PDB file of C-alpha atoms in Angstrom:
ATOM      1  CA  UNK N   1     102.062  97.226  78.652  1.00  0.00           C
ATOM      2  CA  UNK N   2     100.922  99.765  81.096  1.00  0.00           C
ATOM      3  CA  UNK N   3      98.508  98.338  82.286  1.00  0.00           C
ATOM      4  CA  UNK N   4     101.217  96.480  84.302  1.00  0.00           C
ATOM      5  CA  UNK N   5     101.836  99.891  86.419  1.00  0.00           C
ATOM      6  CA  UNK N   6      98.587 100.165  87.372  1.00  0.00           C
ATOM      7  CA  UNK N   7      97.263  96.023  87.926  1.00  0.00           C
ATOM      8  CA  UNK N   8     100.816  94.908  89.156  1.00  0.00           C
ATOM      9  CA  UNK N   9     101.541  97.486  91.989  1.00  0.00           C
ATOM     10  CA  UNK N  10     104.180  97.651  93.844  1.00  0.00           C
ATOM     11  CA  UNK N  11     103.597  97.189  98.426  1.00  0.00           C
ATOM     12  CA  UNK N  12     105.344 100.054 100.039  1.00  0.00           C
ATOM     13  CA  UNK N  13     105.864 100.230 103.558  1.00  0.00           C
ATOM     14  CA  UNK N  14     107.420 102.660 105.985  1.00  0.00           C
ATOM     15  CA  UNK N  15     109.340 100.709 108.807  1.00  0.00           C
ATOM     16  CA  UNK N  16     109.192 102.438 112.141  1.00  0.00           C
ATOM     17  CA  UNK N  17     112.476 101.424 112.443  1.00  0.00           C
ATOM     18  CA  UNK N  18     113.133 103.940 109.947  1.00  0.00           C
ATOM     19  CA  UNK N  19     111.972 106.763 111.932  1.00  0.00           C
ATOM     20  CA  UNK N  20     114.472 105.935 114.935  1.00  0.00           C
ATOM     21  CA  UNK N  21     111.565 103.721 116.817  1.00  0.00           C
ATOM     22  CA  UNK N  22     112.707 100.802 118.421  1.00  0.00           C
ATOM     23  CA  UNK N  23     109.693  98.342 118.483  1.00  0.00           C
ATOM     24  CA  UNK N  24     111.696  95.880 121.116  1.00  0.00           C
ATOM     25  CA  UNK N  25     110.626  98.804 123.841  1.00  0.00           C
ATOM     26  CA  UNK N  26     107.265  98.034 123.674  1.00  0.00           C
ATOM     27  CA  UNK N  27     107.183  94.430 122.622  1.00  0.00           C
ATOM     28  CA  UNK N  28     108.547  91.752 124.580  1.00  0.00           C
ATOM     29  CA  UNK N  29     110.138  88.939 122.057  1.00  0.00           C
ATOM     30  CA  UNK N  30     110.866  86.757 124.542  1.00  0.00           C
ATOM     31  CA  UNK N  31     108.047  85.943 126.407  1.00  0.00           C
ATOM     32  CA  UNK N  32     106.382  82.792 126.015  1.00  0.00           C
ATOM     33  CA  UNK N  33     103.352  82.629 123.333  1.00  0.00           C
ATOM     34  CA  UNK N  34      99.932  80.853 123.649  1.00  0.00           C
ATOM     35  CA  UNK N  35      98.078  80.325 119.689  1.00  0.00           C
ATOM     36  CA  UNK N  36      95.555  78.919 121.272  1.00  0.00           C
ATOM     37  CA  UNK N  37      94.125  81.753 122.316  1.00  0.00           C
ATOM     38  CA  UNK N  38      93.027  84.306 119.303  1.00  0.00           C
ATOM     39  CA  UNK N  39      95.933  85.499 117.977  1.00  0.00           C
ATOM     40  CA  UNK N  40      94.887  88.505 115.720  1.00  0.00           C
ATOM     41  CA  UNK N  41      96.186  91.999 116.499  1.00  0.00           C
ATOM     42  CA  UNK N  42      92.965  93.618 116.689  1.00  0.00           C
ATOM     43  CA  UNK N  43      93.132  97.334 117.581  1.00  0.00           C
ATOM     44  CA  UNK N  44      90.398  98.929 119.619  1.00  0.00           C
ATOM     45  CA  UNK N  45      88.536 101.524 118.689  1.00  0.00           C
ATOM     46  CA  UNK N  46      89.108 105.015 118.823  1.00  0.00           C
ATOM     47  CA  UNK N  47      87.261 105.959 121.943  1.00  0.00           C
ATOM     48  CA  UNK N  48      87.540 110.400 120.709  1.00  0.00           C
ATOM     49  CA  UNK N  49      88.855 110.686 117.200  1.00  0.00           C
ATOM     50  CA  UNK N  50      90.302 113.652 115.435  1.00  0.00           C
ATOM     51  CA  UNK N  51      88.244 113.560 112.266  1.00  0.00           C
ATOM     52  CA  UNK N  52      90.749 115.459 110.410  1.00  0.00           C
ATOM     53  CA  UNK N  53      93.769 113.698 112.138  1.00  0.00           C
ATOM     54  CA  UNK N  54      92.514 110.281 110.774  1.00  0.00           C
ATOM     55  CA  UNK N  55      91.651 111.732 107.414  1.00  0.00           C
ATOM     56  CA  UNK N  56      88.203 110.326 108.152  1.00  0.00           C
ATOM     57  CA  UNK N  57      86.975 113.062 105.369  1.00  0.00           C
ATOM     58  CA  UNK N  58      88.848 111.181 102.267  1.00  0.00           C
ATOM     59  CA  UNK N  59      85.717 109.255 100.359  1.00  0.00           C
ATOM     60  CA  UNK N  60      88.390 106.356 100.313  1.00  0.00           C
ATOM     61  CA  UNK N  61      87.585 105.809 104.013  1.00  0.00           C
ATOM     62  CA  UNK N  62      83.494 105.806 103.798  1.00  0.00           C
ATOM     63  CA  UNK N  63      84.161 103.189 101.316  1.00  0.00           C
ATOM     64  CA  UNK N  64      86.241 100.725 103.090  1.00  0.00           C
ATOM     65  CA  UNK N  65      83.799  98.221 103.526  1.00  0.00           C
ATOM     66  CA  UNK N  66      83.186  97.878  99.551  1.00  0.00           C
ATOM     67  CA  UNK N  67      86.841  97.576  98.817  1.00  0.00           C
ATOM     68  CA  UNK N  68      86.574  95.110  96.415  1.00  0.00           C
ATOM     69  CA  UNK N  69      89.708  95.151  94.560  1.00  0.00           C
ATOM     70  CA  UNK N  70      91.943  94.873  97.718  1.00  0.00           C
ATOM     71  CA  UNK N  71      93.486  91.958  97.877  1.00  0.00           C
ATOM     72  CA  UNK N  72      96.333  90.493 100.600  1.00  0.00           C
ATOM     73  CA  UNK N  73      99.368  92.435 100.186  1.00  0.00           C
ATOM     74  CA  UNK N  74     101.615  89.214 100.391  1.00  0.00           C
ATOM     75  CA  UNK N  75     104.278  90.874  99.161  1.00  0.00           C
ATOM     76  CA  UNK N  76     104.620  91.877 102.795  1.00  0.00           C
ATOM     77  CA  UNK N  77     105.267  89.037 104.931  1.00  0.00           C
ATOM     78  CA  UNK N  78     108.487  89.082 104.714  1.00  0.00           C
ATOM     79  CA  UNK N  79     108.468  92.589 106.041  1.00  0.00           C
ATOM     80  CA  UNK N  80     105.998  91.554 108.868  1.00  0.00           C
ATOM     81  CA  UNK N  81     108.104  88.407 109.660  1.00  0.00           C
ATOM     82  CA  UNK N  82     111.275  90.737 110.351  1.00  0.00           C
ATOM     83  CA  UNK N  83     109.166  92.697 113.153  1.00  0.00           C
ATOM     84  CA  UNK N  84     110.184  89.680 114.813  1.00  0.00           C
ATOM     85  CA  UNK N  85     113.640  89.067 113.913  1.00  0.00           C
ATOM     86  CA  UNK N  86     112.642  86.699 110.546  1.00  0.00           C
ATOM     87  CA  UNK N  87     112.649  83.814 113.603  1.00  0.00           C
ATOM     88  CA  UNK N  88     109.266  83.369 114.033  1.00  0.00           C
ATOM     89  CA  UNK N  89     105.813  82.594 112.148  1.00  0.00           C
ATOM     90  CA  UNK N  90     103.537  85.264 111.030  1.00  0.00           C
ATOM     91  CA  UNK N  91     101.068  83.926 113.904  1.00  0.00           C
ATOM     92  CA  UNK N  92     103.714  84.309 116.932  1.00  0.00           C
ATOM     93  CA  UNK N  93     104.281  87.582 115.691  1.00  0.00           C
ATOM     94  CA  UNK N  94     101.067  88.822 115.339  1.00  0.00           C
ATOM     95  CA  UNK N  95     100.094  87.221 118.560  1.00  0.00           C
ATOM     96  CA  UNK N  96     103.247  89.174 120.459  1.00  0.00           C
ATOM     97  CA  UNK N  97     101.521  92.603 118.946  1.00  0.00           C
ATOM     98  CA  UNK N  98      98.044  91.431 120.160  1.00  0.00           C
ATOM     99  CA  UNK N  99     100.268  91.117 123.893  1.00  0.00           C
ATOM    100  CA  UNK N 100     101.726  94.335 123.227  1.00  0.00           C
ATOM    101  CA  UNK N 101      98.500  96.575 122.807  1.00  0.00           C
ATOM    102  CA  UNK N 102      96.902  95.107 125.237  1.00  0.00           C
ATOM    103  CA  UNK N 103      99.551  95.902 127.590  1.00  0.00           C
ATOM    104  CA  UNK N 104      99.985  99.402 126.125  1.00  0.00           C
ATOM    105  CA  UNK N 105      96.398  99.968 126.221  1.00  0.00           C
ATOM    106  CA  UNK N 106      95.877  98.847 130.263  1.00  0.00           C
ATOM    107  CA  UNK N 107      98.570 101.472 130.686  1.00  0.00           C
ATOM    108  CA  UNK N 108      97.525 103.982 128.975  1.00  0.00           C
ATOM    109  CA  UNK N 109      93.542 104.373 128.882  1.00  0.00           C
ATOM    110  CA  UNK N 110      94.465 107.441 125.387  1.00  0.00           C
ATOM    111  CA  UNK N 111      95.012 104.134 123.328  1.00  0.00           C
ATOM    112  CA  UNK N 112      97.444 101.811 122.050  1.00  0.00           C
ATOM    113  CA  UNK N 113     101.198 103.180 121.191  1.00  0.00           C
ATOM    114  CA  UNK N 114     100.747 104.463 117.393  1.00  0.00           C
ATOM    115  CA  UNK N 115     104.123 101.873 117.005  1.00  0.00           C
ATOM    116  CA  UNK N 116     102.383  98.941 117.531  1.00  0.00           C
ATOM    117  CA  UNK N 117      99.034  99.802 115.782  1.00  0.00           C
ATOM    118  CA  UNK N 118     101.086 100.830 112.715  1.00  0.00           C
ATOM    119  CA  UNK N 119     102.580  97.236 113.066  1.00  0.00           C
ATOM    120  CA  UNK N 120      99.236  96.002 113.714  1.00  0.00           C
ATOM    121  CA  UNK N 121      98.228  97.688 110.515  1.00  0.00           C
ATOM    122  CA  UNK N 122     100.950  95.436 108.258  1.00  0.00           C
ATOM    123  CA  UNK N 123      99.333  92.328 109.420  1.00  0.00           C
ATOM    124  CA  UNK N 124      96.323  92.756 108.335  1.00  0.00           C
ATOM    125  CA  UNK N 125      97.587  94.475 104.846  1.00  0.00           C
ATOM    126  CA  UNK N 126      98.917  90.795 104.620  1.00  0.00           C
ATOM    127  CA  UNK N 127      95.686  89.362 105.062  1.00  0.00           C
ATOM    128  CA  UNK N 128      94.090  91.812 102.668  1.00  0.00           C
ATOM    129  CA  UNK N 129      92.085  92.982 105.538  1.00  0.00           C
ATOM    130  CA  UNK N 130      91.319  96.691 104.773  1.00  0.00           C
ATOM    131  CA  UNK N 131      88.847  97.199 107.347  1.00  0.00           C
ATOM    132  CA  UNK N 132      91.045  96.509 110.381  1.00  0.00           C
ATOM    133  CA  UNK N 133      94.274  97.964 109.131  1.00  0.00           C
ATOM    134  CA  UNK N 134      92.454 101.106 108.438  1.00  0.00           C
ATOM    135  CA  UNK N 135      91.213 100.904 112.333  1.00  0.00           C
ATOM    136  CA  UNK N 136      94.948 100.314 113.041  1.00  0.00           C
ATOM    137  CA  UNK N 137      95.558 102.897 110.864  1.00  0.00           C
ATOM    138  CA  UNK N 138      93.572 105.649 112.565  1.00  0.00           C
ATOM    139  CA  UNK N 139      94.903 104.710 116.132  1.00  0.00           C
ATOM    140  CA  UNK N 140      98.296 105.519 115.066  1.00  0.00           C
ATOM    141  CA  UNK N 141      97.020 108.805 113.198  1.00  0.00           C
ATOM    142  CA  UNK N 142      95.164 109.801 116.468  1.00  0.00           C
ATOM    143  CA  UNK N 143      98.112 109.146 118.653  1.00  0.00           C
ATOM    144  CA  UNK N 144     101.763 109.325 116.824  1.00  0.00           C
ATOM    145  CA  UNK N 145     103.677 112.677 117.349  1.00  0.00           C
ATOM    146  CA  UNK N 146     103.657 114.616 114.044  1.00  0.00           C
ATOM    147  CA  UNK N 147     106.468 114.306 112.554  1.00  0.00           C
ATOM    148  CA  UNK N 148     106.112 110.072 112.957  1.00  0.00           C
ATOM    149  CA  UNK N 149     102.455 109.997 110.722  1.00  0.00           C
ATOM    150  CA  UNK N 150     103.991 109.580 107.475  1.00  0.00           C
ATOM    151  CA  UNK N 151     104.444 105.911 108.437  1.00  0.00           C
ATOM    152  CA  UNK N 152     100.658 105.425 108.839  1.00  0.00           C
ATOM    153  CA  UNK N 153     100.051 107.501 106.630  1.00  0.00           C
ATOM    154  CA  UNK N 154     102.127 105.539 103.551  1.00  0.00           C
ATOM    155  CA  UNK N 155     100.628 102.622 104.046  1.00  0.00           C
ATOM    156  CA  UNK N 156      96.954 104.084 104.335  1.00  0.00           C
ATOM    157  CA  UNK N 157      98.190 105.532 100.648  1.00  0.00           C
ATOM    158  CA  UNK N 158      98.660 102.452 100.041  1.00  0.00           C
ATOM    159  CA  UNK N 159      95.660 100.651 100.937  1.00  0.00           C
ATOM    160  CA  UNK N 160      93.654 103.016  99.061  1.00  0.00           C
ATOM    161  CA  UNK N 161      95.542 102.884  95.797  1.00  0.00           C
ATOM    162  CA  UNK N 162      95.182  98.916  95.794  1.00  0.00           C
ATOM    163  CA  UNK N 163      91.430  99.529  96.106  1.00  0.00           C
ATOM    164  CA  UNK N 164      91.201 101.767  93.282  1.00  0.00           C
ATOM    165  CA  UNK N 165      90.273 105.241  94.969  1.00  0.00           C
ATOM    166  CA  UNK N 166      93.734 107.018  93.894  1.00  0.00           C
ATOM    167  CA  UNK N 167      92.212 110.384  94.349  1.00  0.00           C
ATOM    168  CA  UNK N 168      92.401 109.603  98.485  1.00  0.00           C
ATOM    169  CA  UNK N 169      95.428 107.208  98.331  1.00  0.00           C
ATOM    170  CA  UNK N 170      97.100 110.893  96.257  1.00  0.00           C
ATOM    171  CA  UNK N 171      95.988 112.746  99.327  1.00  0.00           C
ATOM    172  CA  UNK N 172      97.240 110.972 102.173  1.00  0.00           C
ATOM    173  CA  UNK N 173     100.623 110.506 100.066  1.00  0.00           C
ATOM    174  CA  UNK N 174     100.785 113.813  99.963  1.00  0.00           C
ATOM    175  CA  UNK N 175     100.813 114.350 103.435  1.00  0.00           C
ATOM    176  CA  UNK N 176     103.343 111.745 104.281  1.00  0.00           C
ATOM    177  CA  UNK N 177     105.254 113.668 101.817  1.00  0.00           C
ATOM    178  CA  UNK N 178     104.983 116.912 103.697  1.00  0.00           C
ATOM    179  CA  UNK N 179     105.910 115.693 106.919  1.00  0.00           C
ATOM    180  CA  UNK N 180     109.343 113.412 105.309  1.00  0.00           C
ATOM    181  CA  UNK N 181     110.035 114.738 101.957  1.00  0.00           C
ATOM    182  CA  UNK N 182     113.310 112.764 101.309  1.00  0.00           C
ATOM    183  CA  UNK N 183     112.085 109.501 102.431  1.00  0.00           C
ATOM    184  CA  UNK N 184     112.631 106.970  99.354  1.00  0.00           C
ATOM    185  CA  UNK N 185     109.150 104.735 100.360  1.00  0.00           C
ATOM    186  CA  UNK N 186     107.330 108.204 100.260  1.00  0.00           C
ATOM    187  CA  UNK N 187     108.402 108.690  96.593  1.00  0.00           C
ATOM    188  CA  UNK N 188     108.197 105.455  94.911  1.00  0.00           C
ATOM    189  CA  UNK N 189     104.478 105.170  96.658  1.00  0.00           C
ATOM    190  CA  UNK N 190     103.529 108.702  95.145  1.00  0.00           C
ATOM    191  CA  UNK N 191     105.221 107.758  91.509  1.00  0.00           C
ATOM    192  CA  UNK N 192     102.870 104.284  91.767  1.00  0.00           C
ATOM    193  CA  UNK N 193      99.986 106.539  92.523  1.00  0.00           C
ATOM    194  CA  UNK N 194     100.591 108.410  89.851  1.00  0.00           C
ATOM    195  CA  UNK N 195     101.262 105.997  87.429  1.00  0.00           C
ATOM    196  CA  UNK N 196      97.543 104.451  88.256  1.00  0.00           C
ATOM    197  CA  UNK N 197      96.263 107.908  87.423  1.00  0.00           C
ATOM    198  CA  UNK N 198      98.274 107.572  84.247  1.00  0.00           C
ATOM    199  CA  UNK N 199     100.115 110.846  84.748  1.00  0.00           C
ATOM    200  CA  UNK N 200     103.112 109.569  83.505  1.00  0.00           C
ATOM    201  CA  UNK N 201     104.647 112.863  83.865  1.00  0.00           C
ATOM    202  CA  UNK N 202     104.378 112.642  87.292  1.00  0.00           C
ATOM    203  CA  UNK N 203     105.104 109.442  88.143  1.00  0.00           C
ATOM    204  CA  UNK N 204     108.437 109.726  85.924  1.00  0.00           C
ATOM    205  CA  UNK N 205     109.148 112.628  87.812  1.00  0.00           C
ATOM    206  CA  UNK N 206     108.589 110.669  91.527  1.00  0.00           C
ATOM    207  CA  UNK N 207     110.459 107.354  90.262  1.00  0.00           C
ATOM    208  CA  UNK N 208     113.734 109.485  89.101  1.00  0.00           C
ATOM    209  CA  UNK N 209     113.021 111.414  92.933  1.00  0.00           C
ATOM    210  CA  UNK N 210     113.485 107.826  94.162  1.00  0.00           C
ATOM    211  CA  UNK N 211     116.348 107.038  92.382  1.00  0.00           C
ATOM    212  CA  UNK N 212     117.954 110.589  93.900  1.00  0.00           C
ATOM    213  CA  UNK N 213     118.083 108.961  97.317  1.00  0.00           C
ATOM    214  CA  UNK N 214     118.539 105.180  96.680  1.00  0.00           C
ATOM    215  CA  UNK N 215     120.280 104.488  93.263  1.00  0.00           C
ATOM    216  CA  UNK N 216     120.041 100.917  92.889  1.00  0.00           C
ATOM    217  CA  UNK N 217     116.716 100.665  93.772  1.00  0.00           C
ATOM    218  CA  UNK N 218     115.524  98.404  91.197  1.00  0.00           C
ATOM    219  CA  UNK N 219     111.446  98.455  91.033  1.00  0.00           C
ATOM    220  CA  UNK N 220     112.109 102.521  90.116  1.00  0.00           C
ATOM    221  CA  UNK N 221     114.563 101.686  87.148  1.00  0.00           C
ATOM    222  CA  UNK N 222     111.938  98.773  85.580  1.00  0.00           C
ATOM    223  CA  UNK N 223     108.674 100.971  85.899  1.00  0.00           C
ATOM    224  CA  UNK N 224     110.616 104.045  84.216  1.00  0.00           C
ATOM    225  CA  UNK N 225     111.931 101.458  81.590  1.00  0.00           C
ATOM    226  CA  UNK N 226     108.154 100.311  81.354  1.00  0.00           C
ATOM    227  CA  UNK N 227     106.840 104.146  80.982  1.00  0.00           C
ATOM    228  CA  UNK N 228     109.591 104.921  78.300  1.00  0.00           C
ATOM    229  CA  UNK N 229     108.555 101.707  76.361  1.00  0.00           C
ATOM    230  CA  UNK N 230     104.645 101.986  76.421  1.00  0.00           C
ATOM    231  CA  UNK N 231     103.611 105.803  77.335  1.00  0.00           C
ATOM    232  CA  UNK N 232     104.817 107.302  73.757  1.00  0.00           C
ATOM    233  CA  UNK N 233     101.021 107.721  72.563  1.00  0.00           C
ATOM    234  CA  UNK N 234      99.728 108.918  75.767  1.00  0.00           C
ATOM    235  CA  UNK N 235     100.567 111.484  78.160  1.00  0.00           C
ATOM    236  CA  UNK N 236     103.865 111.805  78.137  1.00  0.00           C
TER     237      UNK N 236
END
């Protein structure tokens, strides 16, 4: 039934690789790790904000600590695992981003490299931690150049459509949209958002986008098959 679109949603994720960033500039994969020491990328906070920058106004955000429909986005680790090569566990390569900021950050008192806090930001989706890849999430909004904040902003999108406040995950899609509007991850997470609100209309309209720029994208084809076979007595 439907209700598949909106329970059974689909992770996206913008890969700063995708962008032209080359994460191996800023972390070093090679240098010997310690797990005994905490290994959690933890980004600091935002020492001077830009309110509207961070989207700090969306109701999503005032919320974040009562997100209590977010669960781990484990449909990500294998996208997290390839930050480091697919060679090493989840907790090397969170602990090499942990290295990373705090290396970035000694260097450069303005914060953390928005690269690394947007990776930061994936680890914690995996956990199903909202409240620290949200603080990732606003360190790379702060800091990344603008035409680089759709990848923050996609997966903020994201973390607020898995909690249930579409109205501010539609929003910060939106923007992401703006700033890359023929990036497939930018379209299939709008047609999801969509498909939550049950605008079918929409969402049919975002999936076949997708399809424009990636044809055998799969998860676009089945959730158009899925609106086709259930959405003929609502909206469509």
């Amino acid at each position: 039934s439907l209700a598949i679109l909106r329970e059974q949603s689909t992770s996206t994720w913008l890969s700063v690789t995708a962008k032209g960033v080359n994460l191996e500039e800023f972390i070093d994969f090679h240098a010997p790790i310690n797990l005994n020491e905490d290994f959690e990328p933890v980004c600091p906070e935002l020492l001077s904000p830009s309110p509207l920058l961070t989207l700090d106004h969306l109701p999503a955000y005032h919320l974040r600590h009562q997100f209590i429909y977010y669960k781990p986005e484990k449909g990500l680790t294998d996208a997290f695992l390839k930050l480091g090569k697919g060679k090493e566990r989840i907790e090397v390569v969170a602990k090499r981003l942990k290295d990373a900021m705090e290396l970035s950050f000694s260097q450069d008192k303005m914060g953390v490299h928005w690269s690394l806090s947007t990776a930061s930001a994936l680890y914690w989706r995996v956990k199903g931690d909202a409240v620290n890849a949200l603080k990732c999430l606003r360190q790379s909004l702060n800091s990344a150049p603008s035409d680089m904040r759709d990848v923050a902003l996609v997966s903020m999108a994201n973390i607020y459509q898995q909690a249930g406040l579409l109205h501010s995950a539609l929003i910060a899609g939106g923007f992401a949209l703006k700033i890359s509007p023929k990036l497939v991850a930018i379209h299939f997470t709008l047609a999801n958002i969509y498909a939550s609100l049950e605008k079918y209309q929409h969402a049919l309209m975002f999936y076949y986008s997708t399809l424009s720029m990636q044809t055998n994208f799969e998860p676009a084809k089945e959730r158009i098959r899925t609106i086709y076979c259930f959405a003929e007595n609502s909206s469509l």
